[in-house]
Coordinates of C-alpha atoms and ligand atoms in Angstrom, one line a residue:
X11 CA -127.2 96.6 -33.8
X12 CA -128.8 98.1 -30.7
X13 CA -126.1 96.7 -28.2
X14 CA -122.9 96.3 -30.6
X15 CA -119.9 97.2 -28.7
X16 CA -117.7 100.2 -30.1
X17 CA -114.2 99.7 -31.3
X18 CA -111.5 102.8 -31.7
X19 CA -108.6 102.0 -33.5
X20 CA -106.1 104.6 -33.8
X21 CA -103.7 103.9 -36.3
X22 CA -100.0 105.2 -36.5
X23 CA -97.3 105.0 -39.4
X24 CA -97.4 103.1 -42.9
X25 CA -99.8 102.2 -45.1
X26 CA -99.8 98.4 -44.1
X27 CA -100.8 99.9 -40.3
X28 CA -103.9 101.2 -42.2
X29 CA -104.6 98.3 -44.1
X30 CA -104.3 95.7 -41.0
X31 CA -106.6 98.5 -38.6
X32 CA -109.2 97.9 -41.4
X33 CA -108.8 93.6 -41.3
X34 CA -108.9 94.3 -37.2
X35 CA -112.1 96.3 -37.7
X36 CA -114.0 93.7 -39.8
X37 CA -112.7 91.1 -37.6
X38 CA -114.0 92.4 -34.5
X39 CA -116.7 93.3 -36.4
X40 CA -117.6 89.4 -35.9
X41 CA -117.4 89.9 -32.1
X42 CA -119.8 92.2 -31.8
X43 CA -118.0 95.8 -32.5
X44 CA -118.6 98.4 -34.9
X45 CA -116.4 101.1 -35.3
X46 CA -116.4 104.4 -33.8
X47 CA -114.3 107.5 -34.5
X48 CA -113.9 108.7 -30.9
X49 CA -112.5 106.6 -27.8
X50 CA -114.8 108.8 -25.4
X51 CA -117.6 106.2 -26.4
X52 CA -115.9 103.4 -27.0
X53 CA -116.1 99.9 -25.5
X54 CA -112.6 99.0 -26.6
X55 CA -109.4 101.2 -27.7
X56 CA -106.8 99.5 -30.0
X57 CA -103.5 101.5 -30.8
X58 CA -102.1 100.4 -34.1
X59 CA -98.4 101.3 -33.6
X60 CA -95.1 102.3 -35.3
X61 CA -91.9 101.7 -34.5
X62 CA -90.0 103.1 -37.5
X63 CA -88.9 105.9 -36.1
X64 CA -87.5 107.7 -32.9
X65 CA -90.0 108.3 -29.5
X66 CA -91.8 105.4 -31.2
X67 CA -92.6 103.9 -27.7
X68 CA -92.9 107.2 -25.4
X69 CA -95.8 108.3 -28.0
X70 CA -97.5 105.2 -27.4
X71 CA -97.0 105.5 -23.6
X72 CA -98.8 109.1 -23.4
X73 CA -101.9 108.1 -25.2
X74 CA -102.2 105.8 -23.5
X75 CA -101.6 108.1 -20.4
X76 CA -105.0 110.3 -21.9
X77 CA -107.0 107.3 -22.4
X78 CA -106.9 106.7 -18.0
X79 CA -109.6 108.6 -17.3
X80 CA -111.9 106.7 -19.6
X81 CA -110.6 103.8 -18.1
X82 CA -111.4 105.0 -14.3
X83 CA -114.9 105.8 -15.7
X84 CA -115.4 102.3 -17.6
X85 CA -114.0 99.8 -15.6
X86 CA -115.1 97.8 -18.7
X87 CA -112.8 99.0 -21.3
X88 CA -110.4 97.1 -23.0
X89 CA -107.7 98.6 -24.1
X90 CA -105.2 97.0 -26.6
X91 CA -102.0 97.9 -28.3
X92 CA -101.2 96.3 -31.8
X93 CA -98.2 97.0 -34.1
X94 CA -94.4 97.0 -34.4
X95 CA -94.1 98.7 -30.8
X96 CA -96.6 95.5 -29.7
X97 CA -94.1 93.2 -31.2
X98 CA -90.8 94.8 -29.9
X99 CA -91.6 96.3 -26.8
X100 CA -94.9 93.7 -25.6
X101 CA -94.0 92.5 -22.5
X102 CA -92.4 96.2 -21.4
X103 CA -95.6 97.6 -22.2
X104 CA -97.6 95.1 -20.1
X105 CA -95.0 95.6 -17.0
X106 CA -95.2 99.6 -17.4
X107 CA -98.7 100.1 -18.4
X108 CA -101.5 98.2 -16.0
X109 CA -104.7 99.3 -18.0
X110 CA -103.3 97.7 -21.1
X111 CA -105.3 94.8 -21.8
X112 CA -103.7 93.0 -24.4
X113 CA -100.8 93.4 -26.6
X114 CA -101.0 91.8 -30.0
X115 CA -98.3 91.6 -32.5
X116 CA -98.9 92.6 -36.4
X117 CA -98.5 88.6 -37.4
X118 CA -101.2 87.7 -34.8
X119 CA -103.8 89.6 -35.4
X120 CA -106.2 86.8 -36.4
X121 CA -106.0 85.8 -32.8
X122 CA -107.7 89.5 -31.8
X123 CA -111.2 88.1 -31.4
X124 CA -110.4 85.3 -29.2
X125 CA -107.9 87.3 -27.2
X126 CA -110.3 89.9 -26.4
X127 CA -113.1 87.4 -25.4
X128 CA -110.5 86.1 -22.6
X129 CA -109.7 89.5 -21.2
X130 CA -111.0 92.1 -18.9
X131 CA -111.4 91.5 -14.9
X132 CA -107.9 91.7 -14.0
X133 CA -107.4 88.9 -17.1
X134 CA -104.6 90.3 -19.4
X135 CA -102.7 88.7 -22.9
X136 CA -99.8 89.1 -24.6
X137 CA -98.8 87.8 -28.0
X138 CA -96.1 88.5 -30.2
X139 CA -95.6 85.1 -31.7
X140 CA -95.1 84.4 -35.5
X141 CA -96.8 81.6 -36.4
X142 CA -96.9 79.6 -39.3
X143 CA -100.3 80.1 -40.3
X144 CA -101.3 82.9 -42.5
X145 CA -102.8 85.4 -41.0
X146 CA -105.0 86.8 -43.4
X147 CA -107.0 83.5 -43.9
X148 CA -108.1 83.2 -40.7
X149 CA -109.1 87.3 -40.2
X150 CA -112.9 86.9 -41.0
X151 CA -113.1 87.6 -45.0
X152 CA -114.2 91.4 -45.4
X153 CA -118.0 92.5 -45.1
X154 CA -119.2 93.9 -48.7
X155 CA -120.0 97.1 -47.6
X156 CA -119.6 99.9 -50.0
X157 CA -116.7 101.7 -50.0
X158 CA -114.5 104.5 -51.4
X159 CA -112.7 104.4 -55.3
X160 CA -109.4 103.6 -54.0
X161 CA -108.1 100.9 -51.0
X162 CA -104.9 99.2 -50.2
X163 CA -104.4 95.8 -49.8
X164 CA -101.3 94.0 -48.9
X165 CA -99.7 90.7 -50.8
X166 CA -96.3 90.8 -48.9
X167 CA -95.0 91.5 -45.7
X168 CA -91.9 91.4 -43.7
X169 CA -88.0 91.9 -45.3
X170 CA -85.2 89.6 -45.2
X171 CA -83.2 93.1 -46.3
X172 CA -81.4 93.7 -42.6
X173 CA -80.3 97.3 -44.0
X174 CA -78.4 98.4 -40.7
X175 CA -81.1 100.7 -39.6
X176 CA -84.2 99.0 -39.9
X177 CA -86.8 97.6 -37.6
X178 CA -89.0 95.6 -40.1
X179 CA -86.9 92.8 -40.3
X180 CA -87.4 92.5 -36.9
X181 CA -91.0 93.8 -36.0
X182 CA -92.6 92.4 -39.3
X183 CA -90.3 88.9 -39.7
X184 CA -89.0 87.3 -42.6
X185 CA -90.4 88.0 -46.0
X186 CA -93.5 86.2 -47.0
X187 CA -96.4 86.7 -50.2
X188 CA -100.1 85.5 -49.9
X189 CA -100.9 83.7 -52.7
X190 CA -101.6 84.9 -55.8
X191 CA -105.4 83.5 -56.5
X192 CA -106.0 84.9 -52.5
X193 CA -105.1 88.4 -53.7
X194 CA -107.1 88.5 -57.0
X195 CA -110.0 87.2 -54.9
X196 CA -109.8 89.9 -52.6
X197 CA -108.9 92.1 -55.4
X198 CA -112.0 91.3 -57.2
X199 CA -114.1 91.5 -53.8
X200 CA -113.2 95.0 -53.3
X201 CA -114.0 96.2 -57.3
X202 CA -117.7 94.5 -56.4
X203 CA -117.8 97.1 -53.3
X204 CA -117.0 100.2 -55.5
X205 CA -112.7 100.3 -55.3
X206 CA -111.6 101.5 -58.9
X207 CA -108.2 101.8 -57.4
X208 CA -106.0 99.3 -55.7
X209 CA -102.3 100.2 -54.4
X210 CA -100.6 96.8 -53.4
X211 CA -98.6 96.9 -50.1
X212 CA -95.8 95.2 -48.8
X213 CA -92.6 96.0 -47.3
X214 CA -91.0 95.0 -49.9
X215 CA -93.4 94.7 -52.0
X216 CA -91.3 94.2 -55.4
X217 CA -89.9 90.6 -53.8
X218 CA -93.6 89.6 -54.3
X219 CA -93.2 85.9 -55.1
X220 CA -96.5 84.3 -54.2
X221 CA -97.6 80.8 -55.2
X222 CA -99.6 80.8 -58.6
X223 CA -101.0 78.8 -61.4
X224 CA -97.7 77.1 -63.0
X225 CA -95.4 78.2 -59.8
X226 CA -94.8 81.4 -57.9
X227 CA -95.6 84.8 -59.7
X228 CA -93.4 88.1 -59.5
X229 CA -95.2 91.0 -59.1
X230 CA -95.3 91.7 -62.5
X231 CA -97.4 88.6 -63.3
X232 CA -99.5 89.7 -60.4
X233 CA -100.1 93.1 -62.0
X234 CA -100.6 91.6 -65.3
X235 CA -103.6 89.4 -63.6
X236 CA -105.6 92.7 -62.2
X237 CA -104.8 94.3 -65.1
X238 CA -107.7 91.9 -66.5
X239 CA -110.4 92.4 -63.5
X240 CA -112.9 94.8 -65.5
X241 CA -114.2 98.0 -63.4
X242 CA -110.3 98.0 -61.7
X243 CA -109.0 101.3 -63.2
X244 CA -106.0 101.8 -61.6
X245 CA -103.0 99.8 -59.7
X246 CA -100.1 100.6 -57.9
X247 CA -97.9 99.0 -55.3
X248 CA -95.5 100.2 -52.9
X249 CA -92.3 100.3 -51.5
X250 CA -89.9 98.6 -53.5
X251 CA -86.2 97.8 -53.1
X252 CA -83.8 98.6 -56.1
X253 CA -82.1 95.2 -55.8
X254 CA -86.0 93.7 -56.6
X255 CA -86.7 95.7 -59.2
X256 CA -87.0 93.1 -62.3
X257 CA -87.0 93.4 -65.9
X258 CA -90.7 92.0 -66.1
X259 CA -91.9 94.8 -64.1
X260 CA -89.8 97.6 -65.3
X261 CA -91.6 96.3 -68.8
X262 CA -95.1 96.8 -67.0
X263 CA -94.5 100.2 -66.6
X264 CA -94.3 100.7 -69.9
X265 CA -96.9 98.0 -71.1
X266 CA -99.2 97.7 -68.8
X267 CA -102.8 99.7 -68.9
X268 CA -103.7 100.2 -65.6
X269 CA -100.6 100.5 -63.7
X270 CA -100.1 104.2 -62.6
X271 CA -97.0 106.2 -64.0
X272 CA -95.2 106.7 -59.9
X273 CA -92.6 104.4 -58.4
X274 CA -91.5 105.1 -55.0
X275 CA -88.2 103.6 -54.8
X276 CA -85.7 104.6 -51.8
X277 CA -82.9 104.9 -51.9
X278 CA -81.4 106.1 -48.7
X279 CA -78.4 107.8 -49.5
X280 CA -75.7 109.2 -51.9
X281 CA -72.8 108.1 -50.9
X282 CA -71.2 104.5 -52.0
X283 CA -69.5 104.1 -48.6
X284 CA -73.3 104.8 -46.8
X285 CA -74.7 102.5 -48.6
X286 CA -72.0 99.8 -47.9
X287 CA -72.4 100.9 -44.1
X288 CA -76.5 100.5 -44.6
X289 CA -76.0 97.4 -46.1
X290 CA -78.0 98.0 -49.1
X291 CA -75.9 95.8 -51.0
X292 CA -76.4 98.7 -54.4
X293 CA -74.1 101.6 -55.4
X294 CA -75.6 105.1 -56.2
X295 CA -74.5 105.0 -59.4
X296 CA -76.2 101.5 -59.6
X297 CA -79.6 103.0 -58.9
X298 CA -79.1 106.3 -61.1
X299 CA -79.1 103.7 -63.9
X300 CA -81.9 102.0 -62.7
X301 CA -84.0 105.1 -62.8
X302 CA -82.3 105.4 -66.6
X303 CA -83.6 101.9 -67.9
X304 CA -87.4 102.7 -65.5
X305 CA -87.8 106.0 -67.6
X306 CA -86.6 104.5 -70.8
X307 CA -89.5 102.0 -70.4
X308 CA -92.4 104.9 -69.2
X309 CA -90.8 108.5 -69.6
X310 CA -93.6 110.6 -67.6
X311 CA -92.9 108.1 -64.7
X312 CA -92.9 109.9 -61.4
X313 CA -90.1 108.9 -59.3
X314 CA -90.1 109.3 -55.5
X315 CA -88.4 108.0 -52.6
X316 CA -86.7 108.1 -49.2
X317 CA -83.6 109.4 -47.6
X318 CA -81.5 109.3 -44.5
X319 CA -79.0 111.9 -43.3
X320 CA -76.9 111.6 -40.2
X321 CA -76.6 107.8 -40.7
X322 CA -73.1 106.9 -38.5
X323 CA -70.1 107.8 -39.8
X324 CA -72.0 110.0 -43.0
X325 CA -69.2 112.9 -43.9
X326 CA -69.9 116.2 -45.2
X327 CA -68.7 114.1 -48.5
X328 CA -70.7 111.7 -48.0
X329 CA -73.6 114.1 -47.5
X330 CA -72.8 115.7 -50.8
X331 CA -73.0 112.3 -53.0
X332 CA -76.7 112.5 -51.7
X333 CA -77.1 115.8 -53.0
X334 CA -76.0 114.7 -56.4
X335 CA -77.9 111.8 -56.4
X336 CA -81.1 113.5 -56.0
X337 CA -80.0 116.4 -58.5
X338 CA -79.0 113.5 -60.9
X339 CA -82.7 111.6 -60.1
X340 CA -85.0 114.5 -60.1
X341 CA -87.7 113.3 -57.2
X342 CA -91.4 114.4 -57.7
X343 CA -92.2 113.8 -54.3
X344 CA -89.4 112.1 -51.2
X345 CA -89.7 112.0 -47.5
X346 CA -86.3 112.4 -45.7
X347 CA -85.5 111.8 -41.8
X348 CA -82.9 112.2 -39.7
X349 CA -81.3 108.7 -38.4
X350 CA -82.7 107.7 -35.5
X351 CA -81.3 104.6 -34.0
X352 CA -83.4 101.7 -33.5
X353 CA -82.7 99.4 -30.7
X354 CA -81.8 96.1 -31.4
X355 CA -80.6 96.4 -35.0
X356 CA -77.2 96.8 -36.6
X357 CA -76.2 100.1 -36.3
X358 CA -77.6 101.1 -32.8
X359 CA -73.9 100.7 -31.3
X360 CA -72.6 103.1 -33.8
X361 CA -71.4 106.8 -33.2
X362 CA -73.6 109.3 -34.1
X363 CA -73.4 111.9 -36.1
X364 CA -73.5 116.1 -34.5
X365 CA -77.1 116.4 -34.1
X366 CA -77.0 119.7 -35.2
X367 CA -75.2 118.7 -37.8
X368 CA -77.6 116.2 -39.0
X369 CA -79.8 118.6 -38.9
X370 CA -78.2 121.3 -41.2
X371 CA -78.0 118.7 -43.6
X372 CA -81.4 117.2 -43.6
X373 CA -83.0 121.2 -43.4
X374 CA -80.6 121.4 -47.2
X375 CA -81.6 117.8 -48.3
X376 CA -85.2 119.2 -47.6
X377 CA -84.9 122.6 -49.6
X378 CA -83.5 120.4 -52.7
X379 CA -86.5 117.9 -52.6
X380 CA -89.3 120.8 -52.3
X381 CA -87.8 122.6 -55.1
X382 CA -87.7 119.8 -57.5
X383 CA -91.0 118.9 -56.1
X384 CA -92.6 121.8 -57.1
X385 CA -90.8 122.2 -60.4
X386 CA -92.2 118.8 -61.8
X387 CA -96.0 119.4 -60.0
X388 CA -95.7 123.2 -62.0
X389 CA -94.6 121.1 -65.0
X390 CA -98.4 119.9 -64.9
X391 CA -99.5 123.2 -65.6
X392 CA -101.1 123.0 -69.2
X393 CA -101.1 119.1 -69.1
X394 CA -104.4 116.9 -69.6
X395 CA -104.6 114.9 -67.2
X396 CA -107.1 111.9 -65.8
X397 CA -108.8 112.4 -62.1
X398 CA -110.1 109.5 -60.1
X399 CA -112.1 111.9 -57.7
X400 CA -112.3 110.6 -54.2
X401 CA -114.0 112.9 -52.1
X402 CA -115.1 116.6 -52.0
X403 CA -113.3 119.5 -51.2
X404 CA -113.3 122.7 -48.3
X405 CA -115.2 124.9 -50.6
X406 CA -118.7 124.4 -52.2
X407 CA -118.6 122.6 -55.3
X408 CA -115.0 121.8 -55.1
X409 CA -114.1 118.0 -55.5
X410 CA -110.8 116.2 -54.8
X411 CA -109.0 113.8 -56.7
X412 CA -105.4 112.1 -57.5
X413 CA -103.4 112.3 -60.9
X414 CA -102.0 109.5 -62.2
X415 CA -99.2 110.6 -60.9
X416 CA -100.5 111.0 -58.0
X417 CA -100.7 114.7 -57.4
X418 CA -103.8 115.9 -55.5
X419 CA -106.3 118.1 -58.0
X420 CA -109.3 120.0 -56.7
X421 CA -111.9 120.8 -59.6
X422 CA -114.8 122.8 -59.4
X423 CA -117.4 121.2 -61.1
X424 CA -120.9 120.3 -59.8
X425 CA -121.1 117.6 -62.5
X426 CA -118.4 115.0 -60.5
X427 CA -119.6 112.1 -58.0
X428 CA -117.1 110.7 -55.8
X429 CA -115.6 107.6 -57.6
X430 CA -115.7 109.3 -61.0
X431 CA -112.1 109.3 -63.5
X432 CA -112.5 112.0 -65.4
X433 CA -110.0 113.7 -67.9
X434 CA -109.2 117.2 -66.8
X435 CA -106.6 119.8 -67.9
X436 CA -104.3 121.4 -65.1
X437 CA -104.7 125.3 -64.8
X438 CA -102.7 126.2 -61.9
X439 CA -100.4 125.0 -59.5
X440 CA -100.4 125.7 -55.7
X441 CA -98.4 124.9 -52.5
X442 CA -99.6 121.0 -52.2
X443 CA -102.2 120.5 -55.2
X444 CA -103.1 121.6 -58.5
X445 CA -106.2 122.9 -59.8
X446 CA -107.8 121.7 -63.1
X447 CA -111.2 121.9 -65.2
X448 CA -113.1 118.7 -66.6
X449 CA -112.4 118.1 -70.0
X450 CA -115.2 117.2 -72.4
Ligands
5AD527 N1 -83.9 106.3 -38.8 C1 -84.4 107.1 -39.7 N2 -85.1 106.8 -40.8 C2 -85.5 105.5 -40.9 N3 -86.2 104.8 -41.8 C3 -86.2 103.5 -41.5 N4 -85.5 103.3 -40.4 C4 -85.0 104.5 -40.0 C5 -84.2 105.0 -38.9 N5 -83.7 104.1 -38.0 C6 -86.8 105.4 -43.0 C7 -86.2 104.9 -44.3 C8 -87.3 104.0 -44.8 C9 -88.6 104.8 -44.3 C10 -89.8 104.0 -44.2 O1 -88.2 105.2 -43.0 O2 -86.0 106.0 -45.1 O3 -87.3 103.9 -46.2
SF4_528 FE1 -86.2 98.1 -43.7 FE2 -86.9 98.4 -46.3 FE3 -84.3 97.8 -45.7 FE4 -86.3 95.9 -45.4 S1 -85.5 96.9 -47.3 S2 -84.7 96.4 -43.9 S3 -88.0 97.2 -44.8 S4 -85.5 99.7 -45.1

């Protein structure tokens, strides 16, 4: 490996970014690269981008403003940008930005070898098509290298949701799920390299409907078949939509082994009129029951989810249906943002709200989360547990793990190897973990 080329991938936003920087990685791996954790060395520098959320864009613009001198060094280096801001912004990119290379969009990233043979010299490419073909058969097939107790892997991507806010729908494309025997294949693959742990991605990842044995499988039937791959302890998927959430896999929850006790299942807001506005096509009250019938099938369940505050036209009122919501729910762990709006999608044209009073609002929505947040993780105090330990910790002899539930717990105990599940009992509780000791 004397001569391989290095590769830099710095990877922005969800889960699925991390997931598709790894495929990237193991296809360019084919190419000749291997990876490298700094760009200063690197032969070629790929920004994995997110356009979720506000300044999306200018971010991507200034590191790529920092990368210029390693450019004017190495007249050789290709740099790249991949993504959601690749597939809505490409071409601008390309027009602003001279040392970028090539743009490639998230459903073309099977094309990344063969784009970056043809580049360099003045030779640029762009694309941000979305082809028929599935991606993820033609990205080379992973290496089996060892790796950690716990990896993602996605079996669904894009929404066909259009809530009035969103991007996906738009970056990501319509919905579509890999099949179901290419997903236990790759499922099984990764429990031969060492993952106990799989969490199942998609954007909307409870609309799984992959083709099967005897016709296309919900989730739930996907579950239920890694439930069966001995040496796979644990399984969990995320993020679901209410309106997807189906009686075969609220029954998992309560049925199935290996599937972990935590649902993260936004919401968005409150209010009924919001929600309407968001196009989210379910009431509040709608999903409070939900949450009823998902508890009633696994009580300990951990629930969390996302919010927005500020969305247009969202009263003080309005602001306050949230509130109850989230005292009605009871979230163990929720991420909240302030609307930002997203060009090209529904609710762009739409007035917004006082900034400072979005603000004031999302600063209140924030104090209600953290409380319950740590109420439930303090709850744990006293509780056995089990650990699947995934690396060690600052201090000597300290290793970290996740809950079920998937609290962080540090244990000090020089008798844990990275990859074990232990049992251990909760002992204390502290700003963003708990601390336990190994049961017998
Ligand atoms: N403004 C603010 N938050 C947004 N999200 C998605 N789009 C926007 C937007 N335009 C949030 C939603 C979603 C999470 C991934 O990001 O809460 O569930
Ligand atoms: Fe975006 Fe999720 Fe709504 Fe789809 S369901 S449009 S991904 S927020």
């Amino acid at each position: 490996m004397a001569d391989a080329k290095k590769l830099y991938i710095k990877t922005y936003g969800c889960q699925m970014n991390v997931y598709d920087s790894e495929r990237m990685a193991e296809a360019m791996g084919g190419a000749g690269y291997v990876a490298t954790d700094s760009p200063d060395d690197a032969d070629m520098i790929l920004l994995n981008t997110c356009h979720i959320r506000e300044k999306a864009a200018e971010k991507v613009y200034s590191e790529l403003g920092r990368f210029k001198p390693l450019k004017a060094a190495n007249p050789n280096l290709k740099i790249g940008v991949a993504g959601c801001v690749a597939q809505a912004e490409g071409a601008e990119i390309m027009r602003r930005q001279p040392m970028v290379d090539l743009v490639v969009g998230p459903q073309s990233y099977h094309r990344l070898p063969e784009m970056e043979a043809q580049v360099g010299g003045g030779k640029r490419a762009l694309d941000t098509d979305f082809p028929e073909e599935d991606k993820f058969e033609h990205l080379k097939a992973r290496p089996k290298a060892a790796r950690g107790p716990t990896a993602f892997l996605t079996v669904q991507e894009g929404c066909d949701k259009f809530c009035a806010f969103c991007v996906v729908p738009y970056t990501r494309g319509a919905e579509a799920s890999r099949p179901a025997v290419r997903v236990l294949e790759e499922a099984r693959d990764l429990v031969d390299r060492g993952v106990r742990e799989i969490t199942l991605l998609g954007q909307n990842v409870n609309a799984y409907h992959g083709v099967g044995e005897g016709g296309d499988w919900s989730l739930a039937r996907l579950i239920w078949a890694l439930n069966d791959i001995d040496g796979l302890e644990r399984i969990r998927f995320t993020t679901s939509h209410p309106n997807d959430m189906s009686d075969d896999l609220i029954n998992a929850h309560g049925e199935c082994a290996k599937l972990m006790p935590y649902l993260h299942l936004p919401v968005q807001s409150g209010s009924d009129r919001i929600l309407k506005a968001m196009n989210r096509k379910h009431t509040a009250e709608g999903y409070i029951r939900l949450i009823e019938r998902i508890r009633a099938a696994r009580p300990d369940i951990l629930i969390s989810g996302d919010f927005i505050v500020g969305f247009p036209g969202e009263t003080e009122a309005d602001f306050a249906g949230t509130m109850a919501l989230v005292t009605a729910v009871g979230y163990g762990q929720c991420y909240s943002f302030k609307y930002s709006a997203r060009p090209g999608t529904p609710a762009a044209e739409r007035p917004l709200v006082d900034p400072v009073e979005a603000s004031d609002r999302l600063a209140r929505l924030q104090a209600l989360l953290t409380k319950q947040q740590h109420a439930i993780q303090n709850s744990m105090v006293g509780r056995d547990v089990s650990v699947l330990f995934e690396r060690t910790g600052r201090l000597p002899g300290q290793m970290v793990g996740k809950s079920e539930y998937l609290h962080a717990v540090h244990v000090n105990s020089d008798d844990i190897a990275v990859g074990d599940l232990r049992r251990v009992r909760i002992v204390n509780s502290g700003p963003n973990s708990l601390g336990g000791e190994l049961l017998p």
